[in-house]
């Protein structure tokens, strides 16, 4: 008591902590703003100095909640349940906590003793929370050996100014990957690549093919890069000779799925997407390459511009390309030697790497969570669903991927959408479901489904004289049954449409058939979880009917 009174009289100052404010450029700006206001949160915090640990922890909780909102992405926001303050995903958690850490670090150097004590409590709490995010992710791959070609790449990189705390190992599940050669602490640079080693459209401009390509209509810089890489790959005088030498001769992505793997995917959206993507690339190739090597055989030698070579280049850029803001401020798709060896994880170490530092003229890969010596250092390829990862990268990540969603499009009844029906087509509204095991809500009548989907279905299915509610209200039981029946009527045929894959040899499947089967299993698991949740919802309604 006396201690508290003494602290109160000593309190003359306030420590102000500011998170970055919401950006109006954020497409989710207004939704996030509403969330912040609705939850009585803010991005500016005043901490009385001195404060005791409980007081600081109370404010810390508010700071974390606000930061999580700041970094919500579209899927996370869509599935956010009532009264859910997070965590929402590993990515969101690491982005939020690292921003908090930066905010604290910027204040520590000029803080007075009482303020410093508060900041240190906050810093320790943030680091502990980041460590606990990493500790929950235990799905480690085991390094098998250290490939010779990768050592050669690192040696070349070192001679060209690449600085790294990583070495390259081979993993059965993912091919090559990067491993920490020493402990890498939060905020440390795991890898630094000079801008001069980053492969971008600038290299096409410097090459002999640019004079031809610039005269052609409709050739995007992405296509130019494909054409450039097809030739550079075999150029014995290339500055990037070692880089190209260490790339796989064959990539294994959805774009090179064989006929059996495609057959195993029948009944899924991914099946259509893969066929369309490959068809699109084939059309691009046919429209461009035969003309180029017929007209300019010296610049575009036919043997380097086959369809297989074109597909190889597409797979290279899709699976290794990174969006980078270069020192001239332009956003480009680039290949970054050595960084291209980092594998993806749902709980990555490296999240923020998209901008060349204009002072050092280098791209720095800082870790957002601790990476212990010998541990694989993962990158985030983005918040991507399994279907995208299969198509462009050829794998499904381990663990629960919060971005694995099944889209659901509904026609909007005309009364609900008068203005957008001018085309004569019924307007559509898009929703999603994901595995209901990801839901944290224990509230009745939420079924592990997203609030916007339930609100939409309740609004279109509600019995005529009942007022519209986003949430279930006891009396509207008829609507509730209709919602659950509708979902069952959508998802039961979807499950049947996936067919039976039991007759496919699961003992010794090829890499692509295995991936196709794993993907179908994932879809089945999601759909079954929705059906189970709906069935449980109906049982609950039956029970409450009996009880009343
Ligand atoms: C940018 S490269 C990473 C280096 C690559 N492992 C190699 O050996 O060249 C991307 C490719 O790595 C593999 N990969 C990345 N993350 C993976 C993961 N979590 N599980 C399995 N394979 C992964 C996929 O083959 C993907 O197309």
Coordinates of C-alpha atoms and ligand atoms in Angstrom, one line a residue:
X1 CA 0.0 0.0 0.0
X2 CA 2.7 2.4 1.0
X3 CA 4.7 1.5 -2.1
X4 CA 1.7 2.3 -4.3
X5 CA 1.1 5.6 -2.6
X6 CA 4.8 6.5 -3.0
X7 CA 4.6 5.6 -6.7
X8 CA 1.5 7.7 -7.1
X9 CA 3.2 10.8 -5.7
X10 CA 6.3 10.2 -7.7
X11 CA 4.3 9.9 -11.0
X12 CA 4.9 13.1 -12.8
X13 CA 5.6 11.8 -16.3
X14 CA 3.9 9.9 -19.0
X15 CA 5.8 7.6 -21.4
X16 CA 4.2 7.8 -24.8
X17 CA 4.4 4.8 -27.1
X18 CA 3.1 5.0 -30.7
X19 CA 2.5 2.2 -33.0
X20 CA 2.4 3.1 -36.7
X21 CA -1.0 4.4 -37.5
X22 CA -3.4 2.7 -39.9
X23 CA -2.6 3.6 -43.5
X24 CA -5.3 4.9 -45.7
X25 CA -3.7 2.9 -48.5
X26 CA -4.5 -0.3 -46.7
X27 CA -7.4 -1.8 -48.6
X28 CA -8.8 -3.0 -45.2
X29 CA -8.4 0.5 -43.7
X30 CA -12.1 1.1 -42.9
X31 CA -12.7 -2.3 -41.5
X32 CA -9.7 -2.1 -39.3
X33 CA -10.6 1.4 -38.2
X34 CA -14.0 0.2 -37.1
X35 CA -12.5 -2.7 -35.3
X36 CA -10.1 -0.4 -33.4
X37 CA -12.9 1.9 -32.4
X38 CA -15.3 -0.9 -31.6
X39 CA -12.8 -2.5 -29.3
X40 CA -11.9 0.8 -27.6
X41 CA -8.3 0.4 -28.8
X42 CA -5.8 3.0 -30.0
X43 CA -2.4 3.2 -31.6
X44 CA -1.0 5.7 -29.0
X45 CA -0.4 4.6 -25.4
X46 CA 0.4 6.6 -22.3
X47 CA 2.2 4.8 -19.5
X48 CA 2.5 6.6 -16.2
X49 CA 6.1 6.5 -15.0
X50 CA 6.9 4.8 -12.8
X51 CA 4.4 1.9 -13.1
X52 CA 4.4 -1.5 -11.5
X53 CA 4.6 -4.7 -13.6
X54 CA 0.9 -5.4 -13.5
X55 CA 0.1 -1.9 -14.8
X56 CA 2.7 -2.3 -17.6
X57 CA 1.4 -5.8 -18.5
X58 CA -2.1 -4.4 -18.7
X59 CA -1.0 -1.8 -21.3
X60 CA 1.1 -4.4 -23.0
X61 CA -2.0 -6.4 -23.7
X62 CA -3.7 -3.4 -25.3
X63 CA -0.6 -2.7 -27.4
X64 CA -0.5 -6.3 -28.7
X65 CA -4.2 -6.2 -29.5
X66 CA -3.9 -3.0 -31.5
X67 CA -0.8 -4.2 -33.3
X68 CA -2.5 -7.4 -34.3
X69 CA -5.3 -5.4 -35.9
X70 CA -2.8 -3.3 -37.8
X71 CA -1.3 -6.4 -39.5
X72 CA -4.5 -8.4 -40.1
X73 CA -4.8 -9.6 -43.7
X74 CA -8.0 -10.2 -45.6
X75 CA -8.5 -13.8 -44.7
X76 CA -7.7 -13.3 -41.0
X77 CA -10.1 -10.4 -40.9
X78 CA -12.8 -12.4 -42.6
X79 CA -12.5 -15.2 -40.1
X80 CA -12.1 -13.0 -37.0
X81 CA -14.8 -14.0 -34.5
X82 CA -16.6 -11.8 -32.1
X83 CA -14.5 -10.9 -29.0
X84 CA -11.5 -12.5 -30.6
X85 CA -8.4 -10.5 -29.9
X86 CA -5.9 -13.0 -31.4
X87 CA -3.5 -14.5 -31.9
X88 CA -4.7 -14.8 -35.5
X89 CA -1.8 -16.4 -37.2
X90 CA 1.9 -17.0 -36.8
X91 CA 2.6 -14.3 -39.5
X92 CA 0.3 -11.8 -37.9
X93 CA 1.8 -12.4 -34.4
X94 CA 5.4 -12.0 -35.6
X95 CA 4.7 -8.9 -37.6
X96 CA 2.8 -7.3 -34.7
X97 CA 5.4 -8.2 -32.0
X98 CA 8.4 -7.2 -34.1
X99 CA 6.7 -3.8 -34.7
X100 CA 6.2 -3.4 -30.9
X101 CA 9.9 -4.3 -30.4
X102 CA 11.0 -1.7 -32.9
X103 CA 8.8 0.9 -31.2
X104 CA 10.4 0.1 -27.8
X105 CA 13.9 0.0 -29.1
X106 CA 13.5 3.5 -30.6
X107 CA 12.7 4.8 -27.1
X108 CA 15.1 3.0 -25.0
X109 CA 18.3 4.9 -25.9
X110 CA 17.0 8.2 -24.7
X111 CA 14.8 7.0 -21.8
X112 CA 15.2 8.2 -18.2
X113 CA 15.7 5.5 -15.4
X114 CA 12.0 5.1 -14.5
X115 CA 10.9 5.1 -18.1
X116 CA 13.7 2.7 -18.9
X117 CA 12.4 0.3 -16.3
X118 CA 9.0 0.3 -18.0
X119 CA 10.5 -0.1 -21.4
X120 CA 12.6 -3.0 -20.3
X121 CA 9.5 -4.8 -18.8
X122 CA 7.8 -4.3 -22.2
X123 CA 10.8 -5.4 -24.2
X124 CA 11.2 -8.6 -22.1
X125 CA 7.5 -9.4 -22.4
X126 CA 7.6 -8.9 -26.2
X127 CA 10.7 -11.1 -26.6
X128 CA 9.1 -13.8 -24.4
X129 CA 6.0 -13.7 -26.6
X130 CA 8.0 -13.9 -29.8
X131 CA 9.9 -16.9 -28.4
X132 CA 6.6 -18.6 -27.4
X133 CA 5.4 -18.2 -31.0
X134 CA 8.5 -20.0 -32.3
X135 CA 8.3 -22.7 -29.5
X136 CA 4.8 -23.7 -30.6
X137 CA 6.2 -24.5 -34.1
X138 CA 7.9 -27.9 -33.6
X139 CA 7.5 -29.4 -37.0
X140 CA 11.2 -29.3 -37.9
X141 CA 12.8 -30.9 -40.9
X142 CA 16.1 -32.8 -40.4
X143 CA 19.1 -31.9 -42.5
X144 CA 20.5 -34.8 -44.4
X145 CA 23.8 -33.4 -45.7
X146 CA 25.4 -30.3 -47.1
X147 CA 25.4 -30.3 -50.9
X148 CA 28.6 -29.4 -52.7
X149 CA 26.9 -27.2 -55.3
X150 CA 25.4 -25.0 -52.6
X151 CA 28.8 -24.6 -51.0
X152 CA 30.1 -23.4 -54.3
X153 CA 27.3 -20.9 -54.5
X154 CA 28.0 -19.6 -51.0
X155 CA 31.7 -19.3 -51.9
X156 CA 30.9 -17.3 -55.0
X157 CA 28.4 -15.2 -53.1
X158 CA 31.0 -14.5 -50.5
X159 CA 33.5 -13.3 -53.1
X160 CA 30.8 -11.0 -54.5
X161 CA 29.9 -9.4 -51.2
X162 CA 27.0 -11.6 -49.9
X163 CA 27.2 -11.7 -46.1
X164 CA 25.4 -14.5 -44.2
X165 CA 25.0 -16.5 -41.0
X166 CA 23.5 -19.3 -43.0
X167 CA 24.8 -22.5 -44.6
X168 CA 23.0 -24.7 -47.0
X169 CA 21.7 -28.2 -46.2
X170 CA 19.7 -30.8 -47.9
X171 CA 16.3 -31.8 -46.5
X172 CA 14.3 -34.8 -47.8
X173 CA 11.0 -33.0 -47.7
X174 CA 12.1 -29.7 -49.3
X175 CA 15.4 -30.2 -51.2
X176 CA 18.0 -27.6 -50.2
X177 CA 17.3 -25.1 -47.4
X178 CA 19.2 -22.7 -45.2
X179 CA 20.5 -23.5 -41.8
X180 CA 21.8 -21.1 -39.2
X181 CA 25.5 -21.5 -38.8
X182 CA 25.4 -19.6 -35.5
X183 CA 22.6 -18.4 -33.2
X184 CA 20.7 -15.6 -34.9
X185 CA 18.9 -13.3 -32.5
X186 CA 15.6 -11.4 -33.2
X187 CA 16.4 -8.4 -35.4
X188 CA 19.8 -9.8 -36.5
X189 CA 20.7 -10.0 -40.2
X190 CA 20.7 -13.6 -41.4
X191 CA 21.6 -12.7 -45.0
X192 CA 22.6 -9.6 -46.8
X193 CA 22.8 -9.5 -50.6
X194 CA 24.3 -6.6 -52.6
X195 CA 21.8 -5.0 -55.0
X196 CA 24.3 -5.6 -57.8
X197 CA 23.7 -9.4 -57.4
X198 CA 20.0 -9.2 -57.6
X199 CA 18.6 -10.4 -61.0
X200 CA 16.0 -8.1 -62.4
X201 CA 14.7 -6.6 -65.6
X202 CA 17.7 -4.3 -65.7
X203 CA 19.8 -7.3 -66.9
X204 CA 17.5 -7.8 -69.9
X205 CA 18.0 -4.1 -70.8
X206 CA 21.7 -4.6 -70.8
X207 CA 21.5 -7.7 -73.0
X208 CA 21.6 -8.1 -76.8
X209 CA 18.0 -9.3 -76.9
X210 CA 16.5 -6.0 -75.6
X211 CA 16.8 -4.2 -78.9
X212 CA 14.6 -6.9 -80.4
X213 CA 12.1 -7.2 -77.5
X214 CA 11.6 -3.5 -77.0
X215 CA 10.2 -3.3 -80.6
X216 CA 7.6 -6.0 -80.0
X217 CA 4.1 -5.1 -78.7
X218 CA 2.7 -6.8 -75.6
X219 CA 5.9 -8.3 -74.2
X220 CA 5.8 -7.6 -70.5
X221 CA 9.0 -7.3 -68.4
X222 CA 8.1 -10.7 -66.8
X223 CA 8.1 -12.3 -70.2
X224 CA 11.4 -10.6 -71.1
X225 CA 12.9 -12.0 -68.0
X226 CA 11.8 -15.5 -68.9
X227 CA 13.4 -15.2 -72.3
X228 CA 16.6 -13.8 -70.8
X229 CA 16.9 -16.6 -68.2
X230 CA 16.5 -19.3 -70.8
X231 CA 19.6 -18.0 -72.6
X232 CA 21.6 -16.9 -69.6
X233 CA 21.2 -20.3 -68.0
X234 CA 23.5 -21.7 -70.7
X235 CA 25.8 -18.7 -71.1
X236 CA 29.3 -19.8 -70.0
X237 CA 30.4 -16.2 -69.6
X238 CA 27.4 -15.2 -67.5
X239 CA 28.1 -13.1 -64.3
X240 CA 25.5 -15.5 -62.8
X241 CA 27.1 -18.7 -64.1
X242 CA 27.4 -20.3 -60.7
X243 CA 23.9 -19.2 -59.7
X244 CA 22.4 -20.8 -62.8
X245 CA 24.6 -23.9 -62.4
X246 CA 23.2 -24.6 -58.9
X247 CA 19.5 -24.3 -60.0
X248 CA 17.6 -27.6 -60.4
X249 CA 17.6 -29.0 -64.0
X250 CA 13.9 -29.8 -63.4
X251 CA 11.5 -28.1 -61.1
X252 CA 8.6 -30.0 -59.5
X253 CA 5.6 -27.7 -59.4
X254 CA 1.9 -28.1 -60.3
X255 CA 2.7 -26.9 -63.7
X256 CA 4.6 -30.1 -64.5
X257 CA 2.1 -32.4 -62.9
X258 CA 1.7 -35.6 -64.9
X259 CA -1.5 -37.1 -66.2
X260 CA -2.0 -39.4 -63.1
X261 CA -1.6 -36.5 -60.7
X262 CA -4.1 -34.4 -62.7
X263 CA -6.5 -37.4 -62.7
X264 CA -6.1 -37.6 -58.9
X265 CA -7.1 -33.9 -58.7
X266 CA -10.4 -34.3 -60.6
X267 CA -13.3 -32.8 -58.9
X268 CA -11.2 -29.9 -57.4
X269 CA -10.9 -26.3 -58.4
X270 CA -7.1 -26.8 -58.5
X271 CA -7.6 -29.3 -61.4
X272 CA -9.2 -26.6 -63.5
X273 CA -6.7 -24.0 -62.4
X274 CA -3.7 -26.1 -63.3
X275 CA -5.1 -27.0 -66.8
X276 CA -5.9 -23.3 -67.4
X277 CA -2.5 -22.1 -66.2
X278 CA -0.6 -24.6 -68.4
X279 CA -2.8 -23.8 -71.4
X280 CA -2.2 -20.1 -70.9
X281 CA 1.6 -20.6 -70.8
X282 CA 1.5 -22.8 -73.9
X283 CA -0.4 -20.1 -75.8
X284 CA 2.1 -17.5 -74.7
X285 CA 5.0 -19.7 -75.8
X286 CA 3.4 -20.5 -79.2
X287 CA 2.6 -16.8 -79.8
X288 CA 6.2 -15.7 -79.1
X289 CA 9.0 -18.2 -79.2
X290 CA 8.7 -19.8 -82.7
X291 CA 8.6 -16.3 -84.3
X292 CA 11.6 -15.2 -82.3
X293 CA 13.8 -18.1 -83.2
X294 CA 12.7 -18.1 -86.8
X295 CA 13.4 -14.4 -87.2
X296 CA 16.4 -14.0 -84.9
X297 CA 18.1 -17.4 -84.6
X298 CA 21.4 -15.9 -83.5
X299 CA 19.8 -14.1 -80.6
X300 CA 17.2 -16.7 -79.8
X301 CA 18.8 -20.1 -80.7
X302 CA 16.0 -22.6 -81.2
X303 CA 17.6 -25.3 -79.0
X304 CA 17.4 -22.9 -76.0
X305 CA 13.9 -21.8 -76.7
X306 CA 12.0 -25.1 -76.6
X307 CA 8.7 -25.5 -74.8
X308 CA 10.4 -27.4 -72.0
X309 CA 12.9 -24.6 -71.5
X310 CA 10.1 -22.1 -71.4
X311 CA 8.3 -24.1 -68.8
X312 CA 11.5 -24.4 -66.8
X313 CA 11.9 -20.6 -66.8
X314 CA 8.3 -20.1 -65.7
X315 CA 8.7 -22.5 -62.8
X316 CA 12.0 -20.8 -61.9
X317 CA 10.4 -17.4 -61.7
X318 CA 7.2 -18.5 -60.0
X319 CA 9.0 -20.6 -57.3
X320 CA 12.1 -18.3 -56.8
X321 CA 11.0 -14.8 -57.8
X322 CA 10.7 -12.2 -55.0
X323 CA 9.0 -8.8 -55.2
X324 CA 11.6 -6.3 -54.2
X325 CA 11.6 -2.5 -54.0
X326 CA 14.9 -1.5 -55.6
X327 CA 17.0 1.5 -54.5
X328 CA 15.4 3.5 -57.3
X329 CA 12.1 3.0 -55.6
X330 CA 10.7 0.7 -58.3
X331 CA 9.0 -2.6 -57.4
X332 CA 10.4 -5.5 -59.4
X333 CA 10.2 -9.2 -59.5
X334 CA 13.7 -10.4 -58.9
X335 CA 15.8 -13.5 -58.4
X336 CA 18.0 -13.2 -55.3
X337 CA 21.0 -15.6 -55.2
X338 CA 21.3 -17.6 -51.9
X339 CA 18.0 -16.1 -50.6
X340 CA 16.4 -18.4 -53.2
X341 CA 17.5 -21.3 -51.1
X342 CA 15.3 -20.4 -48.2
X343 CA 12.2 -22.7 -47.8
X344 CA 8.8 -21.5 -46.7
X345 CA 7.1 -22.0 -43.4
X346 CA 3.8 -21.0 -41.8
X347 CA 6.0 -19.9 -38.9
X348 CA 8.9 -18.2 -40.7
X349 CA 12.0 -16.5 -39.3
X350 CA 12.3 -14.0 -42.1
X351 CA 9.2 -11.9 -42.9
X352 CA 10.3 -8.5 -43.9
X353 CA 12.7 -8.3 -46.7
X354 CA 11.1 -6.5 -49.6
X355 CA 13.2 -3.3 -49.8
X356 CA 16.8 -2.6 -50.8
X357 CA 18.4 -0.5 -48.1
X358 CA 19.3 2.7 -50.0
X359 CA 22.4 3.5 -47.8
X360 CA 24.1 0.1 -48.0
X361 CA 22.6 -0.7 -51.4
X362 CA 21.9 -4.2 -50.2
X363 CA 18.9 -6.4 -49.4
X364 CA 18.8 -7.5 -45.8
X365 CA 17.0 -10.5 -44.5
X366 CA 16.4 -9.9 -40.7
X367 CA 15.0 -12.6 -38.5
X368 CA 11.7 -11.9 -36.7
X369 CA 12.2 -14.8 -34.3
X370 CA 15.3 -16.5 -32.9
X371 CA 16.9 -19.1 -35.1
X372 CA 19.2 -21.4 -33.1
X373 CA 22.5 -22.7 -34.5
X374 CA 21.7 -25.7 -36.8
X375 CA 18.0 -24.8 -37.1
X376 CA 16.5 -24.4 -40.6
X377 CA 15.9 -20.7 -41.3
X378 CA 12.6 -20.2 -43.0
X379 CA 11.2 -17.4 -45.2
X380 CA 7.6 -16.4 -45.7
X381 CA 6.5 -16.7 -49.3
X382 CA 3.3 -14.9 -48.3
X383 CA -0.1 -15.7 -46.9
X384 CA -0.7 -18.4 -49.5
X385 CA -3.2 -21.2 -49.7
X386 CA -2.1 -24.8 -50.5
X387 CA -3.6 -24.6 -54.0
X388 CA -1.3 -21.7 -54.8
X389 CA 1.7 -23.3 -53.2
X390 CA 1.1 -26.5 -55.2
X391 CA 0.7 -24.7 -58.5
X392 CA 3.7 -22.4 -58.3
X393 CA 6.0 -24.1 -55.8
X394 CA 5.1 -27.7 -55.7
X395 CA 4.5 -28.4 -52.0
X396 CA 2.1 -28.2 -49.2
X397 CA 3.5 -26.8 -45.9
X398 CA 3.4 -28.7 -42.7
X399 CA 0.9 -27.7 -40.1
X400 CA -2.5 -25.9 -40.1
X401 CA -2.5 -23.3 -42.9
X402 CA -5.0 -20.6 -41.9
X403 CA -5.1 -19.5 -45.6
X404 CA -6.5 -22.8 -46.9
X405 CA -10.0 -21.7 -47.7
X406 CA -12.8 -23.0 -49.9
X407 CA -14.5 -20.1 -51.7
X408 CA -18.3 -19.9 -51.7
X409 CA -20.0 -17.6 -54.1
X410 CA -23.7 -16.8 -53.7
X411 CA -26.1 -15.0 -56.0
X412 CA -27.5 -12.0 -54.2
X413 CA -31.2 -11.7 -54.3
X414 CA -32.1 -8.5 -56.2
X415 CA -33.7 -6.7 -53.3
X416 CA -30.4 -6.9 -51.4
X417 CA -28.4 -5.6 -54.3
X418 CA -30.5 -3.2 -56.5
X419 CA -27.7 -1.0 -57.8
X420 CA -25.3 -3.8 -59.1
X421 CA -27.8 -5.7 -61.2
X422 CA -27.6 -3.5 -64.3
X423 CA -25.9 -6.2 -66.4
X424 CA -28.9 -8.4 -66.0
X425 CA -26.7 -11.0 -64.3
X426 CA -27.5 -11.7 -60.6
X427 CA -24.8 -10.0 -58.5
X428 CA -22.6 -12.4 -56.5
X429 CA -21.2 -12.2 -53.0
X430 CA -18.1 -14.1 -52.1
X431 CA -17.6 -16.0 -48.9
X432 CA -15.2 -18.6 -47.6
X433 CA -14.9 -21.6 -45.3
X434 CA -11.9 -23.1 -43.7
X435 CA -11.3 -26.0 -41.3
X436 CA -13.6 -25.4 -38.4
X437 CA -10.9 -26.8 -36.1
X438 CA -9.2 -23.4 -36.5
X439 CA -12.1 -21.6 -34.8
X440 CA -11.6 -20.5 -31.2
X441 CA -15.1 -19.6 -30.5
X442 CA -16.9 -21.7 -27.9
X443 CA -20.1 -19.6 -28.2
X444 CA -23.2 -21.5 -29.3
X445 CA -24.4 -21.1 -32.9
X446 CA -21.1 -20.1 -34.3
X447 CA -20.3 -23.6 -35.8
X448 CA -16.6 -22.7 -36.4
X449 CA -17.8 -20.7 -39.4
X450 CA -17.0 -17.1 -40.3
X451 CA -19.3 -14.4 -38.9
X452 CA -19.8 -12.8 -42.4
X453 CA -20.9 -16.1 -43.9
X454 CA -23.4 -16.8 -41.1
X455 CA -24.7 -13.2 -41.3
X456 CA -25.2 -13.5 -45.0
X457 CA -27.0 -16.8 -44.8
X458 CA -29.2 -15.7 -41.9
X459 CA -30.1 -12.5 -43.8
X460 CA -31.2 -14.4 -46.9
X461 CA -32.8 -17.3 -45.1
X462 CA -34.5 -15.6 -42.2
X463 CA -38.1 -16.3 -41.7
X464 CA -40.0 -13.3 -43.2
X465 CA -41.1 -11.4 -40.0
X466 CA -38.0 -11.9 -38.0
X467 CA -35.7 -8.9 -37.6
X468 CA -32.2 -9.3 -39.1
X469 CA -29.4 -10.3 -36.7
X470 CA -25.8 -11.1 -37.5
X471 CA -25.8 -13.2 -34.4
X472 CA -28.2 -16.0 -33.5
X473 CA -31.0 -15.0 -31.2
X474 CA -32.9 -17.9 -29.5
X475 CA -36.3 -17.3 -31.2
X476 CA -34.9 -17.5 -34.7
X477 CA -34.5 -21.3 -34.7
X478 CA -36.2 -21.9 -38.0
X479 CA -33.6 -19.6 -39.8
X480 CA -30.8 -21.4 -38.0
X481 CA -31.9 -24.7 -39.3
X482 CA -32.2 -23.3 -42.8
X483 CA -28.7 -22.0 -42.6
X484 CA -27.3 -25.3 -41.5
X485 CA -29.3 -27.3 -44.0
X486 CA -28.1 -25.0 -46.8
X487 CA -24.5 -25.5 -45.8
X488 CA -25.0 -29.2 -45.7
X489 CA -26.7 -29.1 -49.1
X490 CA -23.6 -27.2 -50.5
X491 CA -20.9 -29.3 -48.9
X492 CA -22.3 -32.8 -49.2
X493 CA -22.2 -32.8 -53.0
X494 CA -18.8 -31.1 -52.8
X495 CA -17.5 -34.0 -50.7
X496 CA -19.0 -36.6 -53.1
X497 CA -17.5 -34.7 -56.1
X498 CA -14.0 -35.3 -54.7
X499 CA -14.6 -39.0 -55.5
X500 CA -12.8 -42.0 -54.2
X501 CA -9.1 -42.0 -54.4
X502 CA -8.7 -45.4 -52.7
X503 CA -8.0 -47.2 -55.9
X504 CA -4.9 -45.0 -56.5
X505 CA -1.7 -46.7 -55.4
X506 CA -0.8 -44.9 -52.2
X507 CA 2.1 -47.2 -51.4
X508 CA 4.6 -45.9 -53.9
X509 CA 3.1 -42.8 -55.5
X510 CA 5.2 -40.5 -57.6
X511 CA 5.9 -37.0 -56.1
X512 CA 3.1 -35.4 -58.0
X513 CA 0.5 -38.0 -57.3
X514 CA 1.4 -37.9 -53.6
X515 CA 1.0 -34.1 -53.6
X516 CA -2.4 -34.4 -55.4
X517 CA -3.6 -37.0 -52.9
X518 CA -2.4 -34.9 -50.0
X519 CA -4.3 -31.9 -51.4
X520 CA -7.5 -33.9 -51.8
X521 CA -7.1 -35.2 -48.3
X522 CA -6.8 -31.6 -47.1
X523 CA -10.0 -30.6 -48.9
X524 CA -11.8 -33.6 -47.5
X525 CA -10.7 -32.7 -44.0
X526 CA -12.0 -29.1 -44.4
X527 CA -15.3 -30.1 -45.9
X528 CA -15.9 -32.9 -43.3
X529 CA -15.1 -30.4 -40.5
X530 CA -17.8 -28.1 -41.9
X531 CA -20.3 -30.9 -42.3
X532 CA -19.6 -32.2 -38.8
X533 CA -20.0 -28.7 -37.3
X534 CA -23.3 -28.2 -39.1
X535 CA -24.5 -31.7 -37.9
X536 CA -23.5 -30.8 -34.4
X537 CA -25.4 -27.5 -34.7
X538 CA -28.6 -29.3 -35.8
X539 CA -28.3 -31.7 -32.8
X540 CA -27.9 -28.7 -30.5
X541 CA -31.1 -27.2 -32.0
X542 CA -33.0 -30.5 -31.6
X543 CA -31.8 -30.7 -28.0
X544 CA -33.0 -27.2 -27.1
X545 CA -36.3 -27.9 -28.8
X546 CA -36.8 -31.0 -26.5
X547 CA -35.7 -29.0 -23.5
X548 CA -38.2 -26.2 -24.2
Ligands
LIG1 C1 12.8 -20.7 -53.3 S1 13.0 -22.4 -53.6 C2 13.8 -22.9 -52.1 C3 15.0 -23.8 -52.3 C4 14.7 -25.2 -52.8 N1 14.3 -26.0 -51.7 C5 15.9 -25.8 -53.6 O1 16.3 -26.9 -53.3 O2 16.3 -25.1 -54.6 C6 11.4 -22.9 -53.5 C7 11.2 -24.4 -53.6 O3 11.6 -25.1 -52.4 C8 10.7 -26.1 -52.0 N2 10.1 -25.8 -50.7 C9 10.1 -24.6 -50.1 N3 9.5 -24.6 -48.9 C10 9.1 -25.9 -48.7 C11 8.4 -26.6 -47.7 N4 8.1 -26.0 -46.6 N5 8.2 -27.9 -47.8 C12 8.6 -28.6 -49.0 N6 9.2 -27.9 -50.0 C13 9.5 -26.6 -49.9 C14 9.7 -26.2 -53.1 O4 10.1 -27.2 -54.0 C15 9.7 -24.8 -53.7 O5 9.4 -24.8 -55.1

